[in-house]
């Protein structure tokens, strides 16, 4: 059985430490997911933060620890290189990683701070012939894939309502260079999963919420700083669905993520920790009418497998058995939507 070597650049939360969160479905970090896959050997962790690197190495003594990619490549040339650094370091680290020509680069979302930087990553990937898998995790989750398959049973789409609730500022111009605002940090997941659902129905370029100015309503600015945005709703219309709304709040005192997809014959409601599927049945309330009722034939998975499935997709791709389910281009598509929403609110 062929094994692939892997190294993780960035031993912070998504890179490593979320693997110890007892409330999350595990594995919940790149390191833990790679270590649990029997086809992969994790050979190294890389981090410029000495204390983070030391903590990582203490817990993973059999995995080498390096302060830079230069030091890593003096000893290893891993098949899979994971870039799990903060958004503001994506461009520099990704370009450096791509220049090393790994067989596969796994890049954390969002792909970059903006489309200009994403374009540089795309150009470098083409130059060095490096395929890129972007960790938009819901594309790999069993529950969202079940939802995507179920859309074919609910008739013609009438509306998609996607909602994100967070306490992080939705957009702050002071955070442009760090990417520390919810529109980018969390909004990338919301937009990407909507695009994924449309793709599952055979959506082409017209269904990817193409670059154009959306109708933005419900804009709420921070009372203390009018340049900071806390809430908005962006509306689109596609050939597959006449109403696609993306509601994002950065003034909630809780975190929430949910989608409600309504068709002419059914409905799918899915979010963090739940998935509900409805079909058209003869109404028990009104004679001669039909109502939507829970479809009891749908068996929900006990685990979503979101991180483990992402890593398995990497293995299957390297084996030549499967295409990548989340590519650099799909990541750029999501980023493009976020940029047009931002342009609509700030002018």
Short mmCIF file of C-alpha atoms in Angstrom, two decimals:
data_model
loop_
_atom_site.label_atom_id
_atom_site.label_comp_id
_atom_site.label_asym_id
_atom_site.label_seq_id
_atom_site.Cartn_x
_atom_site.Cartn_y
_atom_site.Cartn_z
CA UNK A 1 0.00 0.00 0.00
CA UNK A 2 1.53 3.26 -1.17
CA UNK A 3 1.86 5.97 1.47
CA UNK A 4 2.11 9.70 0.94
CA UNK A 5 4.21 12.01 3.10
CA UNK A 6 2.78 15.27 4.40
CA UNK A 7 3.87 18.40 6.24
CA UNK A 8 1.76 21.14 7.84
CA UNK A 9 2.79 24.79 7.71
CA UNK A 10 1.11 26.55 10.62
CA UNK A 11 0.60 24.68 13.90
CA UNK A 12 -2.11 26.97 15.28
CA UNK A 13 -5.82 26.29 15.69
CA UNK A 14 -6.87 24.86 12.34
CA UNK A 15 -3.42 23.46 11.75
CA UNK A 16 -3.25 21.48 14.98
CA UNK A 17 -4.80 22.58 18.29
CA UNK A 18 -8.50 22.28 17.36
CA UNK A 19 -7.78 18.57 17.42
CA UNK A 20 -8.08 18.81 21.21
CA UNK A 21 -11.49 20.50 21.27
CA UNK A 22 -13.67 17.92 23.02
CA UNK A 23 -16.89 19.45 21.72
CA UNK A 24 -15.95 19.32 18.03
CA UNK A 25 -16.32 16.32 15.81
CA UNK A 26 -12.85 14.90 15.46
CA UNK A 27 -10.53 15.06 13.63
CA UNK A 28 -10.89 18.85 13.59
CA UNK A 29 -7.43 19.95 12.47
CA UNK A 30 -5.05 19.20 9.64
CA UNK A 31 -2.51 17.46 11.84
CA UNK A 32 -5.07 15.15 13.45
CA UNK A 33 -6.78 14.35 10.16
CA UNK A 34 -3.50 13.54 8.43
CA UNK A 35 -2.34 11.35 11.32
CA UNK A 36 -5.60 9.37 11.29
CA UNK A 37 -5.38 8.52 7.59
CA UNK A 38 -3.51 5.23 7.16
CA UNK A 39 -2.32 6.21 3.70
CA UNK A 40 -0.46 9.28 4.98
CA UNK A 41 2.69 9.72 7.04
CA UNK A 42 2.96 13.12 8.71
CA UNK A 43 6.67 13.92 8.63
CA UNK A 44 6.85 17.54 9.78
CA UNK A 45 5.26 20.63 11.21
CA UNK A 46 6.47 24.12 10.32
CA UNK A 47 5.86 27.33 12.28
CA UNK A 48 7.73 30.63 12.64
CA UNK A 49 6.44 30.91 16.22
CA UNK A 50 9.02 29.15 18.46
CA UNK A 51 6.63 28.50 21.35
CA UNK A 52 3.90 27.11 19.07
CA UNK A 53 6.44 24.89 17.32
CA UNK A 54 7.86 23.64 20.63
CA UNK A 55 4.37 22.80 21.93
CA UNK A 56 3.60 20.95 18.71
CA UNK A 57 6.83 18.94 18.82
CA UNK A 58 6.33 18.05 22.50
CA UNK A 59 2.96 16.48 21.71
CA UNK A 60 4.21 14.93 18.45
CA UNK A 61 7.76 13.77 19.20
CA UNK A 62 7.92 11.45 16.18
CA UNK A 63 7.10 14.32 13.80
CA UNK A 64 9.93 16.69 12.94
CA UNK A 65 9.54 20.40 13.67
CA UNK A 66 11.04 23.19 11.55
CA UNK A 67 10.95 27.01 11.76
CA UNK A 68 10.79 27.49 7.98
CA UNK A 69 10.13 25.81 4.66
CA UNK A 70 13.82 26.11 3.84
CA UNK A 71 14.69 23.98 6.86
CA UNK A 72 11.94 21.50 6.01
CA UNK A 73 13.15 21.01 2.45
CA UNK A 74 16.72 20.39 3.57
CA UNK A 75 15.37 17.16 5.04
CA UNK A 76 12.09 16.29 3.29
CA UNK A 77 10.18 16.89 0.08
CA UNK A 78 6.67 15.93 1.22
CA UNK A 79 4.03 14.81 -1.27
CA UNK A 80 1.37 16.90 0.44
CA UNK A 81 2.07 20.35 1.80
CA UNK A 82 -0.63 21.99 3.94
CA UNK A 83 -0.76 25.79 4.31
CA UNK A 84 -2.72 26.56 7.48
CA UNK A 85 -1.51 30.06 8.34
CA UNK A 86 -3.44 33.26 9.06
CA UNK A 87 -5.13 35.00 6.13
CA UNK A 88 -2.56 37.81 5.97
CA UNK A 89 0.22 35.26 5.38
CA UNK A 90 -1.61 33.15 2.76
CA UNK A 91 -0.04 34.81 -0.25
CA UNK A 92 3.61 34.73 0.81
CA UNK A 93 3.49 31.23 2.30
CA UNK A 94 1.41 29.79 -0.55
CA UNK A 95 3.77 31.19 -3.19
CA UNK A 96 6.78 29.83 -1.30
CA UNK A 97 5.10 26.44 -0.89
CA UNK A 98 4.05 26.24 -4.55
CA UNK A 99 7.62 26.98 -5.67
CA UNK A 100 8.69 23.76 -3.90
CA UNK A 101 6.49 21.76 -6.33
CA UNK A 102 4.68 19.38 -3.96
CA UNK A 103 2.39 16.81 -5.55
CA UNK A 104 -0.55 18.55 -3.85
CA UNK A 105 -0.98 21.77 -1.92
CA UNK A 106 -3.79 21.94 0.65
CA UNK A 107 -4.72 25.57 1.26
CA UNK A 108 -6.87 26.84 4.10
CA UNK A 109 -9.81 29.07 3.25
CA UNK A 110 -10.16 31.83 2.18
CA UNK A 111 -7.66 31.35 -0.62
CA UNK A 112 -6.34 34.90 -0.14
CA UNK A 113 -7.22 38.34 1.21
CA UNK A 114 -8.54 39.44 -2.18
CA UNK A 115 -8.84 38.45 -5.84
CA UNK A 116 -5.58 40.14 -6.80
CA UNK A 117 -3.63 37.96 -4.38
CA UNK A 118 -5.64 34.90 -5.39
CA UNK A 119 -4.67 35.57 -8.99
CA UNK A 120 -0.98 35.47 -8.06
CA UNK A 121 -1.47 32.12 -6.35
CA UNK A 122 -3.32 30.80 -9.40
CA UNK A 123 -0.54 31.97 -11.74
CA UNK A 124 2.13 30.34 -9.58
CA UNK A 125 0.19 27.07 -9.37
CA UNK A 126 -0.04 27.01 -13.16
CA UNK A 127 3.65 27.84 -13.59
CA UNK A 128 4.84 25.06 -11.28
CA UNK A 129 2.06 22.61 -12.14
CA UNK A 130 0.86 22.29 -8.54
CA UNK A 131 -2.78 21.22 -7.94
CA UNK A 132 -4.47 22.96 -5.00
CA UNK A 133 -7.18 21.64 -2.71
CA UNK A 134 -8.95 24.37 -0.71
CA UNK A 135 -10.34 23.40 2.69
CA UNK A 136 -13.93 24.56 2.34
CA UNK A 137 -14.89 21.79 4.71
CA UNK A 138 -18.62 21.49 4.08
CA UNK A 139 -18.00 20.26 0.52
CA UNK A 140 -16.61 17.09 2.12
CA UNK A 141 -19.23 16.62 4.86
CA UNK A 142 -21.66 13.71 4.55
CA UNK A 143 -24.65 15.82 5.65
CA UNK A 144 -24.12 18.56 3.06
CA UNK A 145 -23.50 16.00 0.34
CA UNK A 146 -26.73 14.30 1.38
CA UNK A 147 -28.47 17.67 1.10
CA UNK A 148 -26.99 18.27 -2.34
CA UNK A 149 -28.28 14.88 -3.56
CA UNK A 150 -31.71 15.54 -2.05
CA UNK A 151 -32.14 18.80 -3.99
CA UNK A 152 -32.94 16.71 -7.05
CA UNK A 153 -36.08 15.49 -5.23
CA UNK A 154 -37.59 18.86 -4.28
CA UNK A 155 -38.59 20.10 -7.73
CA UNK A 156 -37.56 23.44 -9.22
CA UNK A 157 -35.75 25.69 -6.78
CA UNK A 158 -37.74 28.68 -5.53
CA UNK A 159 -35.33 30.18 -3.02
CA UNK A 160 -32.08 29.70 -1.17
CA UNK A 161 -31.66 31.53 2.11
CA UNK A 162 -28.17 31.27 3.63
CA UNK A 163 -27.51 32.87 7.00
CA UNK A 164 -24.42 33.54 9.09
CA UNK A 165 -24.51 34.87 12.65
CA UNK A 166 -21.35 35.98 14.43
CA UNK A 167 -20.05 38.49 16.94
CA UNK A 168 -17.08 39.42 14.77
CA UNK A 169 -17.30 42.67 12.80
CA UNK A 170 -18.77 41.90 9.41
CA UNK A 171 -16.46 44.35 7.67
CA UNK A 172 -13.89 46.76 9.06
CA UNK A 173 -11.63 48.70 6.65
CA UNK A 174 -8.95 48.69 9.36
CA UNK A 175 -8.80 44.89 9.03
CA UNK A 176 -8.15 44.80 5.27
CA UNK A 177 -4.52 43.75 5.72
CA UNK A 178 -5.24 41.11 8.36
CA UNK A 179 -8.48 39.65 6.99
CA UNK A 180 -9.90 39.63 10.53
CA UNK A 181 -13.51 40.34 9.61
CA UNK A 182 -16.42 37.95 9.31
CA UNK A 183 -17.38 38.67 5.69
CA UNK A 184 -14.09 37.09 4.65
CA UNK A 185 -13.31 34.76 7.54
CA UNK A 186 -16.72 33.06 7.81
CA UNK A 187 -18.57 34.41 4.78
CA UNK A 188 -16.31 32.35 2.52
CA UNK A 189 -17.92 29.18 3.93
CA UNK A 190 -21.44 30.53 3.45
CA UNK A 191 -20.89 31.55 -0.16
CA UNK A 192 -18.97 28.41 -1.06
CA UNK A 193 -21.61 26.00 0.19
CA UNK A 194 -24.30 27.84 -1.79
CA UNK A 195 -22.13 27.54 -4.90
CA UNK A 196 -21.57 23.86 -4.12
CA UNK A 197 -25.32 23.19 -3.94
CA UNK A 198 -25.88 24.95 -7.26
CA UNK A 199 -23.01 23.00 -8.82
CA UNK A 200 -24.64 19.76 -7.64
CA UNK A 201 -27.63 20.61 -9.83
CA UNK A 202 -25.44 21.08 -12.87
CA UNK A 203 -25.02 24.81 -12.54
CA UNK A 204 -22.59 26.32 -15.01
CA UNK A 205 -20.93 29.72 -14.92
CA UNK A 206 -24.31 31.48 -14.73
CA UNK A 207 -25.13 29.60 -11.51
CA UNK A 208 -21.91 30.59 -9.73
CA UNK A 209 -23.23 34.03 -8.75
CA UNK A 210 -21.09 35.67 -11.44
CA UNK A 211 -19.30 38.97 -10.95
CA UNK A 212 -21.95 41.66 -10.88
CA UNK A 213 -23.34 44.09 -8.37
CA UNK A 214 -25.79 42.33 -6.02
CA UNK A 215 -28.82 43.98 -4.47
CA UNK A 216 -27.76 44.62 -0.88
CA UNK A 217 -30.42 45.37 1.75
CA UNK A 218 -30.62 45.59 5.52
CA UNK A 219 -27.23 47.25 5.89
CA UNK A 220 -26.46 47.96 9.55
CA UNK A 221 -23.43 50.03 10.52
CA UNK A 222 -21.70 50.07 13.87
CA UNK A 223 -23.23 52.95 15.90
CA UNK A 224 -19.79 54.01 17.13
CA UNK A 225 -17.96 53.75 13.81
CA UNK A 226 -19.94 54.21 10.59
CA UNK A 227 -17.11 52.72 8.53
CA UNK A 228 -17.66 49.37 10.25
CA UNK A 229 -20.49 47.15 8.97
CA UNK A 230 -22.31 44.76 11.26
CA UNK A 231 -25.11 43.33 9.11
CA UNK A 232 -26.34 42.98 5.53
CA UNK A 233 -28.26 40.80 3.11
CA UNK A 234 -27.07 40.31 -0.49
CA UNK A 235 -29.61 39.16 -3.08
CA UNK A 236 -28.86 37.34 -6.34
CA UNK A 237 -30.88 35.61 -9.03
CA UNK A 238 -29.66 32.67 -11.11
CA UNK A 239 -31.14 30.45 -13.81
CA UNK A 240 -31.44 27.62 -11.32
CA UNK A 241 -32.92 29.70 -8.51
CA UNK A 242 -34.71 33.06 -8.81
CA UNK A 243 -33.89 34.17 -5.27
CA UNK A 244 -30.58 33.56 -3.51
CA UNK A 245 -30.12 35.58 -0.34
CA UNK A 246 -26.97 35.73 1.75
CA UNK A 247 -27.67 37.20 5.19
CA UNK A 248 -24.64 37.91 7.36
CA UNK A 249 -24.64 39.38 10.84
CA UNK A 250 -21.63 40.51 12.83
CA UNK A 251 -23.59 41.73 15.81
CA UNK A 252 -25.01 38.47 17.16
CA UNK A 253 -24.15 37.13 20.59
CA UNK A 254 -23.95 33.60 19.22
CA UNK A 255 -22.46 31.78 16.24
CA UNK A 256 -24.86 30.30 13.71
CA UNK A 257 -24.66 28.92 10.19
CA UNK A 258 -27.71 27.71 8.28
CA UNK A 259 -29.25 27.18 4.85
CA UNK A 260 -32.90 26.87 3.87
CA UNK A 261 -33.49 25.66 0.31
CA UNK A 262 -37.11 25.60 -0.89
CA UNK A 263 -38.24 23.85 -4.05
CA UNK A 264 -41.65 23.42 -5.64
CA UNK A 265 -42.01 19.98 -4.06
CA UNK A 266 -39.82 20.01 -0.98
CA UNK A 267 -37.34 21.71 1.28
CA UNK A 268 -33.92 21.22 2.85
CA UNK A 269 -32.88 22.93 6.09
CA UNK A 270 -29.31 22.36 7.19
CA UNK A 271 -26.85 24.03 9.51
CA UNK A 272 -24.43 23.47 12.36
CA UNK A 273 -25.54 20.27 14.07
CA UNK A 274 -28.75 19.56 12.18
CA UNK A 275 -30.21 18.57 8.81
CA UNK A 276 -33.93 18.33 7.99
CA UNK A 277 -35.45 17.09 4.75
CA UNK A 278 -39.06 17.71 3.68
CA UNK A 279 -41.20 16.34 0.86
CA UNK A 280 -44.65 17.08 -0.55
CA UNK A 281 -47.29 14.76 0.93
CA UNK A 282 -51.09 14.78 0.98
CA UNK A 283 -52.02 17.23 3.73
CA UNK A 284 -53.29 15.97 7.07
CA UNK A 285 -54.63 19.45 7.77
CA UNK A 286 -56.60 20.43 4.66
CA UNK A 287 -58.68 18.30 2.28
CA UNK A 288 -57.48 18.54 -1.31
CA UNK A 289 -54.19 20.17 -0.35
CA UNK A 290 -50.58 19.04 -0.10
CA UNK A 291 -48.18 20.00 2.68
CA UNK A 292 -44.49 19.52 3.40
CA UNK A 293 -43.63 16.86 5.97
CA UNK A 294 -40.36 15.41 7.22
CA UNK A 295 -39.07 12.71 4.92
CA UNK A 296 -38.54 9.77 7.29
CA UNK A 297 -36.72 7.74 4.64
CA UNK A 298 -33.64 9.95 4.94
CA UNK A 299 -31.01 8.42 7.23
CA UNK A 300 -28.67 11.05 8.66
CA UNK A 301 -24.99 10.20 9.17
CA UNK A 302 -23.77 9.88 12.75
CA UNK A 303 -20.67 11.90 11.86
CA UNK A 304 -20.14 14.39 9.05
CA UNK A 305 -16.55 13.28 8.35
CA UNK A 306 -15.78 16.80 7.11
CA UNK A 307 -12.04 16.85 7.85
CA UNK A 308 -11.33 13.15 7.40
CA UNK A 309 -13.10 13.19 4.02
CA UNK A 310 -11.06 16.20 2.88
CA UNK A 311 -7.84 14.32 3.57
CA UNK A 312 -9.19 11.19 1.90
CA UNK A 313 -10.04 13.26 -1.17
CA UNK A 314 -6.39 14.32 -1.28
CA UNK A 315 -5.30 10.67 -1.19
CA UNK A 316 -7.83 9.62 -3.84
CA UNK A 317 -6.68 12.48 -6.08
CA UNK A 318 -3.03 11.49 -5.77
CA UNK A 319 -4.03 7.91 -6.52
CA UNK A 320 -5.67 9.16 -9.72
CA UNK A 321 -9.06 7.85 -8.57
CA UNK A 322 -11.01 11.05 -7.85
CA UNK A 323 -10.95 14.73 -8.83
CA UNK A 324 -10.53 17.37 -6.14
CA UNK A 325 -13.89 18.36 -4.64
CA UNK A 326 -12.74 21.83 -3.60
CA UNK A 327 -10.32 23.50 -5.97
CA UNK A 328 -8.47 26.77 -6.17
CA UNK A 329 -11.02 27.93 -8.73
CA UNK A 330 -14.04 27.17 -6.54
CA UNK A 331 -12.29 29.05 -3.75
CA UNK A 332 -11.72 32.00 -6.06
CA UNK A 333 -15.39 31.89 -7.09
CA UNK A 334 -16.41 32.31 -3.45
CA UNK A 335 -13.90 35.11 -2.95
CA UNK A 336 -15.26 36.90 -6.03
CA UNK A 337 -18.77 36.97 -4.55
CA UNK A 338 -17.45 38.34 -1.25
CA UNK A 339 -15.55 41.08 -3.07
CA UNK A 340 -18.60 42.21 -5.03
CA UNK A 341 -20.66 42.32 -1.83
CA UNK A 342 -17.96 44.41 -0.16
CA UNK A 343 -17.80 46.72 -3.17
CA UNK A 344 -21.57 47.17 -3.01
CA UNK A 345 -21.51 48.41 0.58
CA UNK A 346 -18.37 50.55 0.58
CA UNK A 347 -18.65 51.88 -2.99
#
